[in-house]
Coordinates of C-alpha atoms in Angstrom, one line a residue:
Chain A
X1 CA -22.3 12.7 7.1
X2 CA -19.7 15.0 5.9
X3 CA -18.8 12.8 3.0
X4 CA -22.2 13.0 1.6
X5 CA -23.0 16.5 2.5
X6 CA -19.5 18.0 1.1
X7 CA -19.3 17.0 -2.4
X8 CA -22.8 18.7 -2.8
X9 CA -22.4 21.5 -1.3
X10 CA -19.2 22.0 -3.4
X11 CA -21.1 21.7 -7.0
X12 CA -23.4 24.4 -5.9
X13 CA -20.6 26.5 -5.1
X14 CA -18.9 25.9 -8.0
X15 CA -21.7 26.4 -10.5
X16 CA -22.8 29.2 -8.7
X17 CA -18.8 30.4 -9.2
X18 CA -18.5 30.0 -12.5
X19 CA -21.5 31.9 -13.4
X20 CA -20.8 34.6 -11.5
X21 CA -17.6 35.0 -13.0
X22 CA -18.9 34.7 -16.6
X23 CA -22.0 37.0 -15.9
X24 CA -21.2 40.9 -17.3
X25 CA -21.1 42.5 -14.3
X26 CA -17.7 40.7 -13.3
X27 CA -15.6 42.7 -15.4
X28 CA -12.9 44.5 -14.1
X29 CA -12.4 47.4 -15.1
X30 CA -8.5 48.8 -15.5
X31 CA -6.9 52.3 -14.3
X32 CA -8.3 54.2 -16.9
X33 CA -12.1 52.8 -16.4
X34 CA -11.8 50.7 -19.3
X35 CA -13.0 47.3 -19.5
X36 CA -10.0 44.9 -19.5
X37 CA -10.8 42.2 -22.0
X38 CA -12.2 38.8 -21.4
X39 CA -8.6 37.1 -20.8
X40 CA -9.2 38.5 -17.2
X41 CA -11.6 36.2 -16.1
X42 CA -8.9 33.7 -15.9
X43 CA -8.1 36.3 -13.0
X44 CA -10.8 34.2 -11.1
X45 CA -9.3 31.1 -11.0
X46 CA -5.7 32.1 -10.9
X47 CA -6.2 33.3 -7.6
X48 CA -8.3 31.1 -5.7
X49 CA -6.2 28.3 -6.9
X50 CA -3.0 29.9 -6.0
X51 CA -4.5 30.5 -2.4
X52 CA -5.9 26.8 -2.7
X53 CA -2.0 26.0 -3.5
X54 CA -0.8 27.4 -0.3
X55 CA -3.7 26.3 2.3
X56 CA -2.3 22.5 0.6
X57 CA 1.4 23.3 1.6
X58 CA 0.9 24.5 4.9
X59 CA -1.2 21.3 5.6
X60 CA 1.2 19.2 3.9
X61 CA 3.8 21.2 6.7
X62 CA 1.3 20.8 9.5
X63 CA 1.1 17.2 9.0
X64 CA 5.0 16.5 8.7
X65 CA 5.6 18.3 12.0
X66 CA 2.7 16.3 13.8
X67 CA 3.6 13.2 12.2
X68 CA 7.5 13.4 13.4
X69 CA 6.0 14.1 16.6
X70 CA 2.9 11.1 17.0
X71 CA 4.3 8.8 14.5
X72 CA 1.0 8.6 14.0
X73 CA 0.3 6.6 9.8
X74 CA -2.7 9.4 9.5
X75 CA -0.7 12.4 9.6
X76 CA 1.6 11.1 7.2
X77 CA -1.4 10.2 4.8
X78 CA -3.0 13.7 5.6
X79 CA 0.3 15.1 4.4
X80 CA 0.7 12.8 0.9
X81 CA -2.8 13.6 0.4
X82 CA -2.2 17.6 0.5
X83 CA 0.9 17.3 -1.5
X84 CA -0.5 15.6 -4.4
X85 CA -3.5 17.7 -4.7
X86 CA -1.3 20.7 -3.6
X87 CA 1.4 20.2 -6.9
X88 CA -1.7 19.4 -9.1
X89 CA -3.0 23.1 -8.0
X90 CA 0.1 24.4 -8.3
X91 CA 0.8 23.3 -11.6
X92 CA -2.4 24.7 -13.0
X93 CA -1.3 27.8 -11.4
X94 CA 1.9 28.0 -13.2
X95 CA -0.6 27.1 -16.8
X96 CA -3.4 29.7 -16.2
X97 CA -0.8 32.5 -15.3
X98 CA 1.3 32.3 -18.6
X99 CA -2.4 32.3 -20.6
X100 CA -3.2 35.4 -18.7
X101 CA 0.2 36.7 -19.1
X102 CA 0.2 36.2 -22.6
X103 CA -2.9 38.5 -23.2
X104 CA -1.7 41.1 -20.5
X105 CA 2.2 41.7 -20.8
X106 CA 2.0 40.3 -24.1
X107 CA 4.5 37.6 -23.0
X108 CA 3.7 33.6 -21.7
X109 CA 6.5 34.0 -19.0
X110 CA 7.8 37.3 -17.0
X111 CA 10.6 36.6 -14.0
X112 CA 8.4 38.4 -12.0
X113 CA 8.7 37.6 -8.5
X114 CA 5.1 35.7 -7.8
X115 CA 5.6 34.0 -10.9
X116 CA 9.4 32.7 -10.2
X117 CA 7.4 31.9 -6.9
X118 CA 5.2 29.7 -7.9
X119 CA 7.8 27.7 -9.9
X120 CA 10.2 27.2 -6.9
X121 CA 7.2 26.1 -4.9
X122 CA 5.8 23.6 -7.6
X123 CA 9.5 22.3 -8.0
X124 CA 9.4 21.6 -4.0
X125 CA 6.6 19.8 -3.7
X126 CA 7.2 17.8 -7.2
X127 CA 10.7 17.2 -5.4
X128 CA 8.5 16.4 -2.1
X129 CA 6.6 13.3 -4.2
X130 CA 9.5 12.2 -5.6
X131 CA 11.6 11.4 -2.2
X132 CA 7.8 9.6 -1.4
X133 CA 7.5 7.6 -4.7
X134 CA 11.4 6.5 -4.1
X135 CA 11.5 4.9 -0.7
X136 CA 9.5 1.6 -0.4
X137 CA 9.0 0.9 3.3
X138 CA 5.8 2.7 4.5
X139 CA 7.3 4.0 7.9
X140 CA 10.7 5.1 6.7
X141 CA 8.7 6.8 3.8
X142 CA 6.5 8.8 5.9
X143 CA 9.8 10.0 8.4
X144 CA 12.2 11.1 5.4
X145 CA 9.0 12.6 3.7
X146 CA 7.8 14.2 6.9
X147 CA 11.7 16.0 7.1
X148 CA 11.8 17.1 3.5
X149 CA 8.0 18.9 4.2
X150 CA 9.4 20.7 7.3
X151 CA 12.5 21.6 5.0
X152 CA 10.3 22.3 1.8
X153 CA 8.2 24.6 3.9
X154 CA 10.8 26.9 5.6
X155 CA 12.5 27.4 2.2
X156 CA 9.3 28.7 0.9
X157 CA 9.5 32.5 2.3
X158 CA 13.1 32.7 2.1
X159 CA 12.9 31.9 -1.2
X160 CA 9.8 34.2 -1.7
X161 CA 12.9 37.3 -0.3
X162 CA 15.8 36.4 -2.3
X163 CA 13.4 35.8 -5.7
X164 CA 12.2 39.6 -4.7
X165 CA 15.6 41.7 -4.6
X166 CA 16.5 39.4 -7.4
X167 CA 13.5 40.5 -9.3
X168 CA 14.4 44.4 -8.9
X169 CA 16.8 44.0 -11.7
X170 CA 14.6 43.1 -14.2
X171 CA 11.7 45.7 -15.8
X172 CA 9.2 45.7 -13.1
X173 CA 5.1 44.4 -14.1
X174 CA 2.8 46.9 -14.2
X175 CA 0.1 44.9 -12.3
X176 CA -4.0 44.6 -13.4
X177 CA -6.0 47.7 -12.6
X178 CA -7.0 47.9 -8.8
X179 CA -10.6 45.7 -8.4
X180 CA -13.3 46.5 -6.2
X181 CA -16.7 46.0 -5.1
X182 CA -18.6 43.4 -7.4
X183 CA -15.4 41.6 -8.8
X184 CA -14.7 40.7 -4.8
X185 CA -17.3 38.8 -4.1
X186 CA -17.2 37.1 -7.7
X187 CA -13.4 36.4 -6.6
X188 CA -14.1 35.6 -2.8
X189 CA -17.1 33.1 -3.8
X190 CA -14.8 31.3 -6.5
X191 CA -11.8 31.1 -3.4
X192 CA -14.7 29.7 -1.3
X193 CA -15.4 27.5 -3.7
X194 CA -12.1 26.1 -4.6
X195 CA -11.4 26.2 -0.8
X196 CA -14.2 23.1 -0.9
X197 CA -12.9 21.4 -4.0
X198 CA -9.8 21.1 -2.1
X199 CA -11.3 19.5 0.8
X200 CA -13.7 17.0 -0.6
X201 CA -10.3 15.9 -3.2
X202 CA -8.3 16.0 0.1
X203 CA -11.2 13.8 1.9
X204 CA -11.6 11.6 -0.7
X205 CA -7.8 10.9 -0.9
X206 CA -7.8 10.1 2.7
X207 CA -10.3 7.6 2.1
X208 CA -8.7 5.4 -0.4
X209 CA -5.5 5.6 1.0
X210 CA -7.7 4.5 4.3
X211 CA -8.9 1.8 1.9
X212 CA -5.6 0.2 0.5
X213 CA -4.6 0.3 4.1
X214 CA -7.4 -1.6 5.0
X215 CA -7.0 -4.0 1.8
X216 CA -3.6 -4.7 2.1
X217 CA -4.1 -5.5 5.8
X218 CA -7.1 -8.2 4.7
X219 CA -4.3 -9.6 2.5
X220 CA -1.9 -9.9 5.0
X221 CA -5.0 -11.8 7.0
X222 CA -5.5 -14.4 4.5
Chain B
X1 CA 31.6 19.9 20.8
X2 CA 34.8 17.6 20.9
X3 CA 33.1 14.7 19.0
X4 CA 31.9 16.5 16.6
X5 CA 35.6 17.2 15.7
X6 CA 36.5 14.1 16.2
X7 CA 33.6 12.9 13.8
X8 CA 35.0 15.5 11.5
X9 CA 38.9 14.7 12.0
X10 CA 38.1 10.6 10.9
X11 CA 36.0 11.9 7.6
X12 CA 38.8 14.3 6.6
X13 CA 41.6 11.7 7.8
X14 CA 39.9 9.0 5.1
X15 CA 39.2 11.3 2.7
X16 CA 43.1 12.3 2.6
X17 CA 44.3 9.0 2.5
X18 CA 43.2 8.8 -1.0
X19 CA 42.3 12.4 -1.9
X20 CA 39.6 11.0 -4.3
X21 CA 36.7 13.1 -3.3
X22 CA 38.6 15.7 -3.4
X23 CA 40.4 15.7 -6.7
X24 CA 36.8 14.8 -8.2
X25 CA 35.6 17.9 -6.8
X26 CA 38.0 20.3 -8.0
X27 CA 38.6 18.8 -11.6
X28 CA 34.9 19.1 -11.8
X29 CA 35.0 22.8 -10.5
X30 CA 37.5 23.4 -12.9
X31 CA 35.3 21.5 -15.5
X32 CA 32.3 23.6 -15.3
X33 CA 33.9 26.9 -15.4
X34 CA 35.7 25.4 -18.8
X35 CA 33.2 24.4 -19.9
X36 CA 30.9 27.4 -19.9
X37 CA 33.5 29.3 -21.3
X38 CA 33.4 27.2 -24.5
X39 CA 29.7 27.6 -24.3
X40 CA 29.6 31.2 -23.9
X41 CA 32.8 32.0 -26.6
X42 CA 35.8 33.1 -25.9
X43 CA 34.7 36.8 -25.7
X44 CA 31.4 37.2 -24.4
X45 CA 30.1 40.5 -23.8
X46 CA 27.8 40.7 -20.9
X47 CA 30.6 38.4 -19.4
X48 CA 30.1 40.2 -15.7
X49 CA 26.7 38.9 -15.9
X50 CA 27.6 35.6 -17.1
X51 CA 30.9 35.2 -14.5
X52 CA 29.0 34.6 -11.2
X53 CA 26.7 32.8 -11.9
X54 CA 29.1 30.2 -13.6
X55 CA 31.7 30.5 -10.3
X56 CA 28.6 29.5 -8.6
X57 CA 27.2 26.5 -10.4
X58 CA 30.6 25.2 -10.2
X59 CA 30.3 25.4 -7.0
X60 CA 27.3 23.7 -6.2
X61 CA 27.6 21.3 -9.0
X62 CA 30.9 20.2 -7.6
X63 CA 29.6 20.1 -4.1
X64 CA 26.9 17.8 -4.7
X65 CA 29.4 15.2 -6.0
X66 CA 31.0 15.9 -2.2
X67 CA 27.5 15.5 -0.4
X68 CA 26.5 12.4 -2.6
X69 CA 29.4 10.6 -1.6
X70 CA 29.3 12.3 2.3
X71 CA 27.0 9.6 3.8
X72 CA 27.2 7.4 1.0
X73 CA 30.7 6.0 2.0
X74 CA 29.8 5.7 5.5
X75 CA 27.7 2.8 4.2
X76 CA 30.1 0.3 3.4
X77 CA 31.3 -2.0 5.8
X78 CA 28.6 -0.6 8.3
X79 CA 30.0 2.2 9.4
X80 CA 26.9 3.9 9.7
X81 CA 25.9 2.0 12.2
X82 CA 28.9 2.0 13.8
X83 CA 28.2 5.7 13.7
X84 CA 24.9 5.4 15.2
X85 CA 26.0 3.1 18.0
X86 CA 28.5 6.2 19.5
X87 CA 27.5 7.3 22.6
X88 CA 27.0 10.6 21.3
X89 CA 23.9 13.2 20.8
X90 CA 22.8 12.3 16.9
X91 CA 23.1 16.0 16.1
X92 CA 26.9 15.5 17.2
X93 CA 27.1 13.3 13.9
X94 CA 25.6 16.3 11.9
X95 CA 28.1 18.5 13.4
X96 CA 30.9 16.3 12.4
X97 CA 29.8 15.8 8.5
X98 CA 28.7 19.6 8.1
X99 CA 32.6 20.5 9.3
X100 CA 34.2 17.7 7.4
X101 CA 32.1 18.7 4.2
X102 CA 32.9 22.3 4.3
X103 CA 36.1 22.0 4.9
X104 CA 36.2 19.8 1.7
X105 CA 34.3 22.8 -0.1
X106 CA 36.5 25.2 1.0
X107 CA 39.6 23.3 -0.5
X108 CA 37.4 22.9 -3.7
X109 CA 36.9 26.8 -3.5
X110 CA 40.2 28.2 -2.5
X111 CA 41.6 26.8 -5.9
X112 CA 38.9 27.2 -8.3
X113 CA 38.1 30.9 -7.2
X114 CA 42.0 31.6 -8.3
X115 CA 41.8 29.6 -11.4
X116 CA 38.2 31.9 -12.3
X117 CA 39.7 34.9 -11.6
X118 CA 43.0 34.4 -14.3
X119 CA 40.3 33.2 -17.1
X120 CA 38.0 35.6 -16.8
X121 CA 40.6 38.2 -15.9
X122 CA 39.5 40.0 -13.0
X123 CA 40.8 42.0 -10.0
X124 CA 39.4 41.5 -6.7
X125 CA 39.4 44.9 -5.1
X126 CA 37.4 43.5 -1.8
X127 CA 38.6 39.9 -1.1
X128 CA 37.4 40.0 2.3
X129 CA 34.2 40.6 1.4
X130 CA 34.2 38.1 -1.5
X131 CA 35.6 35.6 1.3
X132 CA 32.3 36.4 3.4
X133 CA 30.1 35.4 0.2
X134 CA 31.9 32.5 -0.7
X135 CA 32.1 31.5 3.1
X136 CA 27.9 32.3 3.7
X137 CA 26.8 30.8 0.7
X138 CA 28.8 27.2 1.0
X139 CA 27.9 27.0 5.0
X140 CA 24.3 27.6 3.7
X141 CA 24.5 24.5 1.1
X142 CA 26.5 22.3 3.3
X143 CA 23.7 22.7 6.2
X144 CA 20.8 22.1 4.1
X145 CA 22.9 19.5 1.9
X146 CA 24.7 17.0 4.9
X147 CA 21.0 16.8 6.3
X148 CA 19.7 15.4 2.8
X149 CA 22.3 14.1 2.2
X150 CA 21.6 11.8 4.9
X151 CA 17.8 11.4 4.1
X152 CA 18.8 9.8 0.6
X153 CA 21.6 7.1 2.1
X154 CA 19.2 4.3 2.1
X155 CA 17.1 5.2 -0.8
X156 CA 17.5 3.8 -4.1
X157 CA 18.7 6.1 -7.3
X158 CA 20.1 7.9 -4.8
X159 CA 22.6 9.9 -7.2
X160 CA 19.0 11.3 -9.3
X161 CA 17.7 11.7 -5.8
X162 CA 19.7 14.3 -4.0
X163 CA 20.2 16.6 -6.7
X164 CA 16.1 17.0 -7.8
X165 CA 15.5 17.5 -3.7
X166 CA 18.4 19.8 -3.2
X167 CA 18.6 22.2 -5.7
X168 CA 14.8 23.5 -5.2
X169 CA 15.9 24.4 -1.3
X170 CA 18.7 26.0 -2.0
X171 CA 17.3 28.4 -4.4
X172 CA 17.8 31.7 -1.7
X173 CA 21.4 30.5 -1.5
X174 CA 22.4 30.5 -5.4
X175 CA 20.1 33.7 -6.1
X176 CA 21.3 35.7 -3.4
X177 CA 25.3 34.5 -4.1
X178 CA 24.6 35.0 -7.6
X179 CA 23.8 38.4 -6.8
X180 CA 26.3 39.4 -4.4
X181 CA 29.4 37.6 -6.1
X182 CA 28.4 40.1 -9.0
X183 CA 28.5 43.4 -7.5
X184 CA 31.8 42.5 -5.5
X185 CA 33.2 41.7 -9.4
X186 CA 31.7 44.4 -10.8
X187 CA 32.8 46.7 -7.8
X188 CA 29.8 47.8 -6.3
X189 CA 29.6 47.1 -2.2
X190 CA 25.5 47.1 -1.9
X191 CA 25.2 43.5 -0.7
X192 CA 23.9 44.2 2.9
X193 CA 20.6 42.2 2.0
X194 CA 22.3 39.1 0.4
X195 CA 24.4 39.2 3.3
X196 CA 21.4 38.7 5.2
X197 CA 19.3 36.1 3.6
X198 CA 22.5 33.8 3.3
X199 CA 22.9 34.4 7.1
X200 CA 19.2 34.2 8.0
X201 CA 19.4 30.9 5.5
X202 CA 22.1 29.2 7.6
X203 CA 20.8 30.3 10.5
X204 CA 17.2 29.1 10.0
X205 CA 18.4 26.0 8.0
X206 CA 21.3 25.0 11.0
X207 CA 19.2 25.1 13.9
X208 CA 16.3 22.7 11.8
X209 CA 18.5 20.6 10.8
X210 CA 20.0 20.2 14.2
X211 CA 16.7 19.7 15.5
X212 CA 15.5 16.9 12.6
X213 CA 18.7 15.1 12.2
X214 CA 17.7 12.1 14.3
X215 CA 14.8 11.7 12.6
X216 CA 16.6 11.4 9.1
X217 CA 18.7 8.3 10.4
X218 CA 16.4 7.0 12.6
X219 CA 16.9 3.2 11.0

């Protein structure tokens, strides 16, 4: 039911996203009143995917802790399936920041503390697949990867203080204009929306993972 | 408590039979900090922004070579599993390599931190507090490092593996070192919040690993 119905419902959202955040009424407009230029629609989808990013980390932790726990095989392919899409959000995080950078600050890359954030969080989950692409046997794989996502995880905020005093020594970033009213919703609707992309990739991961389970347990049959 | 000493006691007794870890570690040490000199001239001027950060890189660098090799050598001839087979509490075995490794470390410091201070010329004004650093920062990346250390003993590429999973973690520790080691040199005494994120760090990382640790050697 939820298979068919998702992946629907998620187009609509999307499309209906997009447009509103390509229609004139998104603009934002910066201290002065000024219309900031078009660069800032990318505003739209840094965000939502950032959040997106996060919501895929915590699960990825979620599912570590519960699979140490159960030793349950679906927790562990709940939590490979977060990762993956998780470092692929991440990543585009860490692309459409520098493009908006590049028209705001003027530079691709400031050591600004969300930015240095990001990085540190892509390079532990990227660090995450690899101790998962290097271990062959499937139960030992899911244990060591379950203890580096619980380690992964709590290194996250403490990184998120030190990068922070760190930053002070470097010019500060004069932040985007406060936004309001319109440009909310435009920005709430496109988290929604990303919200579902994430869960239909995240289903659909489960699913074929479900699959080769199933296939390689068919093979072991015959 | 005891056992963990005594887990500690036969790590450091092996290692100073032959001294090899050791000597590797501090002629690395020693190697880094040369070799960023070269890099950076003979003369460079923002030097008291370059000198902590290369004091701690050679720290790290050199201690990964210890944590590599920390479970690593526990491997052959089964010891491991002779390990295992103690009737101890699994976390007793964590105990033991955290002590034996930073004592290691600590040797490793104790002689590059003199060496540093002759090239680069500097005078310590506040070694006790430059002790504290040195002392936070390592127990940090011994806690987090022993306990992957021991998640990549059975994996293959091992020697790739633990340096791509450790260094990410132990961002906090190098930044906020980083930091502090350079207002001690530079003689300002404002490190009251590095102080605390190293110590929230080990604290945080110590009691998880304590907690995980069985799960990492489980086989």
């Amino acid at each position: 039911m939820i298979k068919k119905v998702l992946p629907r419902i998620t187009l609509v959202t999307m499309v209906i996203a997009i447009y509103m955040i390509f229609s004139p009424a998104s603009a934002i407009y910066g201290p002065a009143g000024e219309v900031l230029g078009a660069s800032f629609r990318i505003f739209y989808f840094h965000v939502p995917l950032a959040w997106v990013s996060y919501l895929a980390f915590f699960i990825v932790f979620v599912s570590s802790v519960s699979y140490l726990r159960t030793k349950e095989q679906r927790w562990d392919v709940f939590a490979s399936s977060s990762a993956e899409i998780g470092v692929i959000f991440c990543g585009l995080v860490l692309i459409t920041g520098p493009i908006w950078a590049k028209s705001v600050w003027g530079v691709y890359w400031l050591w600004d503390p969300q930015l240095t954030c990001a990085l540190i969080l892509w390079l532990l989950y990227a660090a995450y697949l690899m101790v998962r692409s290097s271990v062959q046997e499937p139960e030992r794989k899911a244990r060591l990867a379950a203890v580096y996502g619980i380690i992964a995880f709590i290194g996250v905020p403490l990184s998120h203080f030190s990068v922070r005093i760190w930053a002070t020594l470097h010019p500060a970033v004069v932040r985007g204009g406060q936004i309001g009213g319109y440009p909310v919703y435009v920005l709430l609707i496109n988290i929604l929306a990303f919200t579902l992309l994430y869960a239909y990739l995240f289903l659909t991961k489960v699913s074929i993972e479900e699959m080769s389970e199933e296939i390689q347990h068919l093979k072991r049959q015959v | 408590m005891k056992r963990c000493l005594d887990i500690a006691r036969k790590d450091l007794r092996s290692e100073f039979r032959t001294k090899q870890m050791l000597n590797s570690m501090l002629i690395f040490a020693l190697l880094v900090i040369v070799i960023f000199s070269f890099a950076f001239g003979p003369y460079p001027e923002n030097i008291d922004q370059l000198a902590p950060g290369i004091l701690w890189v050679a720290f790290t660098f050199a201690g990964m070579l210890g944590l590599a090799r920390s479970f690593a050598s526990e491997k052959e001839q089964g010891c491991l599993d002779g390990l295992k087979l103690c009737p101890v509490d699994r976390s007793a075995i964590y105990m033991g390599k955290v002590m034996s490794n930073t004592v290691l470390m600590f040797i490793m410091e104790m002689i590059t931190v003199p060496v540093f201070i002759v090239l680069f010329d500097y005078s310590i004004s506040n070694p006790l507090e430059l002790g504290c650093i040195i002392m936070l920062g390592t127990l940090g990346f011994v806690f987090v490092g022993t306990l992957l250390s021991a998640l990549t003993v059975n994996v293959r590429a091992r020697e790739i593996l633990l340096p791509v999973i450790l260094f990410p973690v132990i961002v906090p520790v190098i930044i906020s070192a980083v930091l502090a080691t350079g207002k001690i040199l530079s003689g300002t005494n404002d490190i009251w919040a590095e102080i605390r994120i190293l110590g929230a760090y080990g604290a945080i990382f110590f009691i998880v690993a304590l907690l995980i640790f069985e799960y990492v050697i489980e086989d």
